[in-house]
Short mmCIF file of C-alpha atoms and ligand atoms in Angstrom, two decimals:
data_model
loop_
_atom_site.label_atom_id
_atom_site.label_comp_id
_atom_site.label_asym_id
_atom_site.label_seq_id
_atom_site.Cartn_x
_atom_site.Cartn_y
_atom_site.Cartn_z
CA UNK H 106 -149.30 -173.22 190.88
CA UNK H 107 -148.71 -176.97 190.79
CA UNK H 108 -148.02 -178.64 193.79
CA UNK H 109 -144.16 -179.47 193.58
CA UNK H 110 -143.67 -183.15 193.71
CA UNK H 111 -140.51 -185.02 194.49
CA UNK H 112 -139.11 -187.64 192.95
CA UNK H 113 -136.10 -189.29 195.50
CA UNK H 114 -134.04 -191.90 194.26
CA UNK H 115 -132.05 -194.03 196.43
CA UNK H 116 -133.41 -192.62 199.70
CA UNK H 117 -131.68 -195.61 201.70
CA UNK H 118 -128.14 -194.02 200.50
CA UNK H 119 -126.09 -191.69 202.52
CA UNK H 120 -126.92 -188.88 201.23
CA UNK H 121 -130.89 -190.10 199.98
CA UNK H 122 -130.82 -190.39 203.88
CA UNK H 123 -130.74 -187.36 204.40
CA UNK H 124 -132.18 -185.45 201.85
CA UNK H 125 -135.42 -187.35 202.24
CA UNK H 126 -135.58 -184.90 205.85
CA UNK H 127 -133.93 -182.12 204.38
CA UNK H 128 -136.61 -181.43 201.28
CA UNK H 129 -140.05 -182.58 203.30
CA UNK H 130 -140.88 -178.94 203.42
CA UNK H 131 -140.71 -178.23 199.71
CA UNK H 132 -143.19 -180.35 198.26
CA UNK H 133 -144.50 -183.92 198.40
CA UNK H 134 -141.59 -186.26 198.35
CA UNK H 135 -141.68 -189.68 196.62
CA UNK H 136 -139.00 -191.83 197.49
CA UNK H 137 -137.89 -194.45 195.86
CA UNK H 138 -135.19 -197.86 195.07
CA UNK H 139 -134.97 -201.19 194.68
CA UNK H 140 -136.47 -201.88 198.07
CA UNK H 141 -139.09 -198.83 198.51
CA UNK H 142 -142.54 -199.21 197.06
CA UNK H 143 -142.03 -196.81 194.25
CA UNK H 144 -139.34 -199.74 193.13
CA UNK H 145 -136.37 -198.92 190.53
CA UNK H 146 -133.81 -200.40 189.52
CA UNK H 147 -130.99 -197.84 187.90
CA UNK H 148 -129.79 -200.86 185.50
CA UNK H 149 -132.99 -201.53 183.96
CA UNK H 150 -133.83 -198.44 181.71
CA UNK H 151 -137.77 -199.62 181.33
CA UNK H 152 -137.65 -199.55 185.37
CA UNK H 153 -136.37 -195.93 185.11
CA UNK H 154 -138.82 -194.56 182.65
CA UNK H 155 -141.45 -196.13 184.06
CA UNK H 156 -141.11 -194.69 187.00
CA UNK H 157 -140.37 -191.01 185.64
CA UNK H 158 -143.57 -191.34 184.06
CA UNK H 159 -145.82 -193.20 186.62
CA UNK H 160 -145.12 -190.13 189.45
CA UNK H 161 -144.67 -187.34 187.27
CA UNK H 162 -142.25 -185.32 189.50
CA UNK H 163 -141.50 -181.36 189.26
CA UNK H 164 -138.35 -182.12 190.65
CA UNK H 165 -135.79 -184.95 190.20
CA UNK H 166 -133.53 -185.89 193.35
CA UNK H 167 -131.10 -188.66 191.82
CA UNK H 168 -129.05 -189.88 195.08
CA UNK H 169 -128.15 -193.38 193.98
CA UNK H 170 -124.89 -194.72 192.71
CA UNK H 171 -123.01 -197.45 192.04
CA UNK H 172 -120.20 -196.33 195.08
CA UNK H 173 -118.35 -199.22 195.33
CA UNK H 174 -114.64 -197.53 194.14
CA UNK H 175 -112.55 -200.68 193.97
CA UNK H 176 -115.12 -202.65 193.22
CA UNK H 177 -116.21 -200.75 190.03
CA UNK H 178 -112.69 -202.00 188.71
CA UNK H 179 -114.11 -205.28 188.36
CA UNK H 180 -117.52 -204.58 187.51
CA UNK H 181 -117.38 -201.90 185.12
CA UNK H 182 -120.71 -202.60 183.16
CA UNK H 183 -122.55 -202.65 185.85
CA UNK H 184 -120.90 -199.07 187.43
CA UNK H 185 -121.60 -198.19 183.77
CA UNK H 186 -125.77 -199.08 183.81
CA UNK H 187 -125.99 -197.44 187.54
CA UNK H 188 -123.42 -194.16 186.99
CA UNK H 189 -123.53 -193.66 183.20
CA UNK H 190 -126.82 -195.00 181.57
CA UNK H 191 -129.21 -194.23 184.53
CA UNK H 192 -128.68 -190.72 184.64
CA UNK H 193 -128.82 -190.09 180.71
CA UNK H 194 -132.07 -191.68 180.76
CA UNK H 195 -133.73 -189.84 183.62
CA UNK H 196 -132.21 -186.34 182.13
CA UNK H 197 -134.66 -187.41 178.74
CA UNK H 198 -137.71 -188.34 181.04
CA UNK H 199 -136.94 -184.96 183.24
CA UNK H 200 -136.93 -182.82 179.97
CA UNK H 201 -140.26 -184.67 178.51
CA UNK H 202 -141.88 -183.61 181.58
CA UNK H 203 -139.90 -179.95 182.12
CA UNK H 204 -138.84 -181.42 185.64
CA UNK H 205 -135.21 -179.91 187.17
CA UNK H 206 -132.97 -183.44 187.90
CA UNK H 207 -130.22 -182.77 190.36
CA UNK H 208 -127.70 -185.56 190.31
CA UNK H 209 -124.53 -186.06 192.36
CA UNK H 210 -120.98 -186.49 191.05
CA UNK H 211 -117.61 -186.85 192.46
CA UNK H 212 -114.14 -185.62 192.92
CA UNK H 213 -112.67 -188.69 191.51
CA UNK H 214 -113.67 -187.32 187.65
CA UNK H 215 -110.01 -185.58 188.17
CA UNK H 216 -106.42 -186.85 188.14
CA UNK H 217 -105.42 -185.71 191.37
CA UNK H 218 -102.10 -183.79 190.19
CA UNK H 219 -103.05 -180.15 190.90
CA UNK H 220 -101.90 -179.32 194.40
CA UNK H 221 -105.00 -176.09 194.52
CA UNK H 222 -108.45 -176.74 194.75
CA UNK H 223 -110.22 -177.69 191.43
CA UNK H 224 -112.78 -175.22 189.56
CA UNK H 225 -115.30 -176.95 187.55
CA UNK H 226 -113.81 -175.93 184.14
CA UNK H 227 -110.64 -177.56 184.56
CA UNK H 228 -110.52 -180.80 182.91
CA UNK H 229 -110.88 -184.37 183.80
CA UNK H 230 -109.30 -187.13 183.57
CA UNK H 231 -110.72 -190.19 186.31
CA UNK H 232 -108.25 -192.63 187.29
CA UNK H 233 -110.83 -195.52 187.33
CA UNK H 234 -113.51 -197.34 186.99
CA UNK H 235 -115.77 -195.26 188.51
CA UNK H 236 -114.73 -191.88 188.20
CA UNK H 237 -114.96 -192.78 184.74
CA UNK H 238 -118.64 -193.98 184.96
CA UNK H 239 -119.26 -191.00 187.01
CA UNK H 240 -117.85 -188.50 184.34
CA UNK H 241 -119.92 -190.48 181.80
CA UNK H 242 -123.25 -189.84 184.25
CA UNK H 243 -122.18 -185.96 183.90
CA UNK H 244 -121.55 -185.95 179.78
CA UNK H 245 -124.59 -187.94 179.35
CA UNK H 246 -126.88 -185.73 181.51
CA UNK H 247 -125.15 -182.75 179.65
CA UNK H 248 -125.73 -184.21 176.26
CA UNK H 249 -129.65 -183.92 177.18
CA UNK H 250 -130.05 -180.67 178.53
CA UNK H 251 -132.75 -178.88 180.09
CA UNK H 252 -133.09 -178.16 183.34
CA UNK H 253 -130.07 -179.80 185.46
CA UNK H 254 -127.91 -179.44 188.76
CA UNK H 255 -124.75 -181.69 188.84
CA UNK H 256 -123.09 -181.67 192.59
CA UNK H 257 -119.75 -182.84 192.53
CA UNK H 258 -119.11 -184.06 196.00
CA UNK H 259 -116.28 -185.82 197.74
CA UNK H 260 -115.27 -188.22 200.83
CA UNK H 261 -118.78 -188.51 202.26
CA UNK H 262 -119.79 -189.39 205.30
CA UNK H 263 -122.32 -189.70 208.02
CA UNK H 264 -124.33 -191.51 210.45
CA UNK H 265 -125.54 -194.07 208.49
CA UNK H 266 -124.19 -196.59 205.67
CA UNK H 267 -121.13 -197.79 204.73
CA UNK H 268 -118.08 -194.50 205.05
CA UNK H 269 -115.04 -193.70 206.52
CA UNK H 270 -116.27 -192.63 210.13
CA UNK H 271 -118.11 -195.52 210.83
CA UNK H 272 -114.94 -197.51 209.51
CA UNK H 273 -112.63 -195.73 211.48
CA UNK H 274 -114.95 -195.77 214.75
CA UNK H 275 -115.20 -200.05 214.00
CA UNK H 276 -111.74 -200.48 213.79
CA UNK H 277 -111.31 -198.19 217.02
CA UNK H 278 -113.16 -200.59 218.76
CA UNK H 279 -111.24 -204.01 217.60
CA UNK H 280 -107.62 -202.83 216.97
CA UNK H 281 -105.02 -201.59 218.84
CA UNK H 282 -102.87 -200.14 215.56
CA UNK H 283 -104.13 -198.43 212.71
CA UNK H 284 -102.62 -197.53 209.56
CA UNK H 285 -103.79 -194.67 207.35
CA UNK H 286 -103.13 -193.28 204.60
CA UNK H 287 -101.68 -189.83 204.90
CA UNK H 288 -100.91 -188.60 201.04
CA UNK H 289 -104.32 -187.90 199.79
CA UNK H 290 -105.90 -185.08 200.31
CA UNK H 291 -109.84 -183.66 199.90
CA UNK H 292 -112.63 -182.66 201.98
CA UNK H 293 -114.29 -184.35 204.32
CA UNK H 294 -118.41 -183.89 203.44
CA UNK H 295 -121.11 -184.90 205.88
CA UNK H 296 -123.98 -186.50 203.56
CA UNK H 297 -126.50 -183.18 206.08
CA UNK H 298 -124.28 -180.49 204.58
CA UNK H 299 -124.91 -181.69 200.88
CA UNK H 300 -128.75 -182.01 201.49
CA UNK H 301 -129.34 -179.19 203.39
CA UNK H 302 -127.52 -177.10 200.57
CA UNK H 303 -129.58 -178.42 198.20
CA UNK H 304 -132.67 -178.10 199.76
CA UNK H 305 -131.36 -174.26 200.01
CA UNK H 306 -130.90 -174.30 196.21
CA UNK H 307 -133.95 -175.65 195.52
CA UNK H 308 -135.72 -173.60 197.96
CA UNK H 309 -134.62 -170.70 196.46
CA UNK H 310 -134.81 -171.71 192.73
CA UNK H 311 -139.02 -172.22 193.59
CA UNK H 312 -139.22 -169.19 195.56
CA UNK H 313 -141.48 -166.52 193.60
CA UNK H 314 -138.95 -163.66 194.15
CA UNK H 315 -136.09 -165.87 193.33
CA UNK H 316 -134.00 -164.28 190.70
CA UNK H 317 -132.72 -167.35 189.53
CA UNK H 318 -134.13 -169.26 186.45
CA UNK H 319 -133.80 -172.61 184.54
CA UNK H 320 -132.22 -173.57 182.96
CA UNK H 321 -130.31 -170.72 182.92
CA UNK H 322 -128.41 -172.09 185.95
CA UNK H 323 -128.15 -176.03 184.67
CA UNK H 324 -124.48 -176.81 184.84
CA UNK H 325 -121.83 -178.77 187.48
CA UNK H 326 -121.07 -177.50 190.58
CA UNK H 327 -118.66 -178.61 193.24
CA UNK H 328 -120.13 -179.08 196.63
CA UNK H 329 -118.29 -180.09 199.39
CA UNK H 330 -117.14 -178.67 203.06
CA UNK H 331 -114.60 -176.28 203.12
CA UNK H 332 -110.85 -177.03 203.79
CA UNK H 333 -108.66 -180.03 203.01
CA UNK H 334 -106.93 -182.56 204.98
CA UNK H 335 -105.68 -186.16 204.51
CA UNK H 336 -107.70 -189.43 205.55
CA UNK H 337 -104.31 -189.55 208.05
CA UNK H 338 -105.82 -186.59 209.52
CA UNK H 339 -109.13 -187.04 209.55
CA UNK H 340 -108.80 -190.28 211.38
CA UNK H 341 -106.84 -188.36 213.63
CA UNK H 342 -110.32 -185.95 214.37
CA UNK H 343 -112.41 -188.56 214.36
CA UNK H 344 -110.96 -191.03 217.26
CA UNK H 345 -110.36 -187.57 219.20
CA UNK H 346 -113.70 -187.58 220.16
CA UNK H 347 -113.97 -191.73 220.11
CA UNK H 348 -113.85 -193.64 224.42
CA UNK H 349 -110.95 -195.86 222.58
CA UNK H 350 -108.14 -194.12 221.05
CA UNK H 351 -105.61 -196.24 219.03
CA UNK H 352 -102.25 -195.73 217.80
CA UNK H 353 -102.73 -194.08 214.31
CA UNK H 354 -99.66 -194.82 211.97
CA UNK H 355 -99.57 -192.59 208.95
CA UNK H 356 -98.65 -194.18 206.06
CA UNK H 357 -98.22 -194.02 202.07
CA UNK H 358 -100.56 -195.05 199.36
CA UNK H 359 -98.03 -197.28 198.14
CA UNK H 360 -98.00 -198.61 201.72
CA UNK H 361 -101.55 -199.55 200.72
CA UNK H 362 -102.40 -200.49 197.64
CA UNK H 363 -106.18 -201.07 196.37
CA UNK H 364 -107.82 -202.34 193.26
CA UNK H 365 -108.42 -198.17 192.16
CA UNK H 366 -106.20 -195.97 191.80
CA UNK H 367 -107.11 -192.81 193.77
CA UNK H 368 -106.28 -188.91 193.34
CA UNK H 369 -103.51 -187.10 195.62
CA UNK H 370 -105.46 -184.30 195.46
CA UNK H 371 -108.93 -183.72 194.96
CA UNK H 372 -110.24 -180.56 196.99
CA UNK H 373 -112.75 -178.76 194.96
CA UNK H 374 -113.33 -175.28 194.54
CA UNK H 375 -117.01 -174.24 195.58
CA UNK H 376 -116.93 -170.79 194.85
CA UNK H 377 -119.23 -171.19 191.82
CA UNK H 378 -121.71 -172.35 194.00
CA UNK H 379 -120.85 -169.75 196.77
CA UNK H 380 -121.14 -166.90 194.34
CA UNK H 381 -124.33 -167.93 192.23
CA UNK H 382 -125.90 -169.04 195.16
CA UNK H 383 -124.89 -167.38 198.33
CA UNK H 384 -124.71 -170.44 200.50
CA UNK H 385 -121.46 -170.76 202.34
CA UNK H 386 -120.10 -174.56 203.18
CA UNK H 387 -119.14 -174.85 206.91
CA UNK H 388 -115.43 -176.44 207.00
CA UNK H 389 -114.64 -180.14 207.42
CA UNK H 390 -113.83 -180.11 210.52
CA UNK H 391 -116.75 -177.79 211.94
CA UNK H 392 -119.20 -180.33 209.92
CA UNK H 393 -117.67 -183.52 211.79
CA UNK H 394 -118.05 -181.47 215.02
CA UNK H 395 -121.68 -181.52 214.69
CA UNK H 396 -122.24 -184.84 212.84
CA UNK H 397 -120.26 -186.67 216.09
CA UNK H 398 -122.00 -184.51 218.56
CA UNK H 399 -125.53 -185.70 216.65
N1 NAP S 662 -119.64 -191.90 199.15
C1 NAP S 662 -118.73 -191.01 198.78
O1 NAP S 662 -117.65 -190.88 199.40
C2 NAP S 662 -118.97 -190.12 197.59
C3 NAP S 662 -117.94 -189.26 197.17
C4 NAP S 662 -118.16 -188.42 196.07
C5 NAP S 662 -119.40 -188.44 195.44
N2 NAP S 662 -120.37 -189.28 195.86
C6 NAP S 662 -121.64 -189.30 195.14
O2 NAP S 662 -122.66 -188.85 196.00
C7 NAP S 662 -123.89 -189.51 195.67
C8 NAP S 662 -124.47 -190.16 196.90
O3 NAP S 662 -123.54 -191.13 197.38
P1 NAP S 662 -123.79 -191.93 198.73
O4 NAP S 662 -122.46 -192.09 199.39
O5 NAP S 662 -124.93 -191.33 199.48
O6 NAP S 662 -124.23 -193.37 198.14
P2 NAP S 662 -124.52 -194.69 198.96
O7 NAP S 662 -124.64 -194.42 200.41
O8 NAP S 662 -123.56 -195.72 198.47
O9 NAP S 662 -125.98 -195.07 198.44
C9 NAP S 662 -126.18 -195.46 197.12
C10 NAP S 662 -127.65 -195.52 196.84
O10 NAP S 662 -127.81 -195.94 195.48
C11 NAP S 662 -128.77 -196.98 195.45
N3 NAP S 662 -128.50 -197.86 194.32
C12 NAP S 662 -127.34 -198.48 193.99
N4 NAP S 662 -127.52 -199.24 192.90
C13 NAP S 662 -128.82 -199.09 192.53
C14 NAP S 662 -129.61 -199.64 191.50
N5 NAP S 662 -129.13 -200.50 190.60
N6 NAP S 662 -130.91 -199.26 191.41
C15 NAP S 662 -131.45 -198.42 192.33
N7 NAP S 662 -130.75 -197.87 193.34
C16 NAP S 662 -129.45 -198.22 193.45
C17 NAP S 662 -128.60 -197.69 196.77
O11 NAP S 662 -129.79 -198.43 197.02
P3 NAP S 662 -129.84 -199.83 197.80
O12 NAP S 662 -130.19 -199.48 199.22
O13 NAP S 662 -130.93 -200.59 197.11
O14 NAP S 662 -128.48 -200.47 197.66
C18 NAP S 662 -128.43 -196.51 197.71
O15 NAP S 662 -129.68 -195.95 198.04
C19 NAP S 662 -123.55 -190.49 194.55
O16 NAP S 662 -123.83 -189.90 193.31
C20 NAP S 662 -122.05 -190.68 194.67
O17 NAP S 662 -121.45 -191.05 193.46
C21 NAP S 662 -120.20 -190.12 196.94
#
């Protein structure tokens, strides 16, 4: 049997971070990004294929983005190249070479009007920028085939990089007041819990007894801890555990307008990835638990 081999891109992101732990014990990982010496850059498609072809991976980990929500209002093209384009592209190099891509998504492909969690046939409609070039990432990764996994994700967070609990645990430290947001809701998702399900996934799609086959299982999934809450809220759990506690003042969207317009609700529904897999996300709360304790 070959030797599986691979192929991480953007291992300096959040969740690249971690995955470049989580999947050292499946095969020989590769990482790479514009500052790792496997080098890529997601907007230049000769940069992608080139790549692709020079490592000749089994396996596909695609954990770079163009994150940058508000941003992306302003700079759709290049959202576009990174979310949209990229992903297309490495979906044709991952069929030439019969290699699985996995490929992260996000909640924000939905409107946000459904007040239950959203399954992944109900259907989108992003409110931006870059739920848009997101969506686009999916279709065009769809359009391709072959062997694919598309995690939709949602509010993530950890240790490292630019999120919401290093935010909040900043601002802890410099301000007395702080006013949050308390009319969205999703689920809170350590960047661990998304890598060590997929390494789960992936472990058991290379077992030899595994019952599951590509690309008989290549679709979306939604991925995320269980449970819902607001960012109001889970401010609230993360200065609980913080030495300085400000005073949190929940407030309205309206009360704090930004560039993109965001969903009121986006919890997803990961029972499709419960039942076809067996894996069972802890909830968003137990997850932050263990991240702050880490
Ligand atoms: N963050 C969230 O709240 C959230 C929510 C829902 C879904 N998701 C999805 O989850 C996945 C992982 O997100 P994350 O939060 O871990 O991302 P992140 O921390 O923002 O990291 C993004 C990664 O992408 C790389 N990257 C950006 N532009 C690139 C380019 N032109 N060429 C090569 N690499 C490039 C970055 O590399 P550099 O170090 O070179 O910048 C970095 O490694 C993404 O698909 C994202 O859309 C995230």
């Amino acid at each position: 049997m070959t030797p599986t081999r691979i192929l991480l891109i953007g291992a300096t992101g959040q969740v690249g971070w971690e995955l470049q732990r989580c999947v050292q014990a499946l095969g020989t990982v590769i990482p790479a990004g514009r500052q790792q010496s496997h080098r890529v850059d997601l907007t230049d498609p000769d940069s992608v294929r080139t790549l692709v072809q020079a490592t000749q991976p089994t396996i596909i980990l695609n954990a770079a983005a163009y994150t940058a929500v508000d941003k992306a209002e302003t700079e759709a093209e290049l959202a576009y190249a990174v979310n949209a384009q990229a992903p297309g592209i490495l979906a044709e190099e991952a069929q030439r070479l019969g290699a699985l891509l996995v490929h992260y998504s996000t909640d924000y492909v939905f409107n946000g009007q459904q007040c239950h969690p959203y399954t992944e046939d109900v259907p989108t409609q992003p409110l931006g920028v870059y739920g848009s070039s997101k969506l686009a990432g999916e279709q065009a990764i769809q359009a391709v085939g072959g062997q694919y996994l598309i995690f939709r994700t949602a509010w993530v967070y950890g240790r490292r990089g630019h999120n919401f609990l290093l935010t909040m645990q900043r601002l802890a430290r410099e301000r007395d007041e702080l006013r949050i947001v308390n009319d969205q809701v999703g689920a809170p998702t350590w960047s661990r819990v998304i890598a060590e399900v997929t390494a789960m996934i992936l472990a058991q799609l290379y077992s030899p007894f595994s019952r599951l086959e590509m690309p008989e299982m290549s679709g979306i999934y939604h991925l995320t801890c269980a449970g819902e809450t607001t960012w109001y809220h889970f401010a609230s759990a993360i200065l609980a555990q913080g030495e300085r506690q400000p005073r949190l003042v929940p407030i309205t969207t309206k009360d704090y307008p930004t560039p993109a317009q965001r969903p009121a609700y986006s919890v997803l529904s990961c029972a499709k990835l419960q039942e076809t897999f067996g894996v069972n996300l802890p909830s968003w709360d137990q997850a932050l638990a263990l991240c702050l304790a880490n």
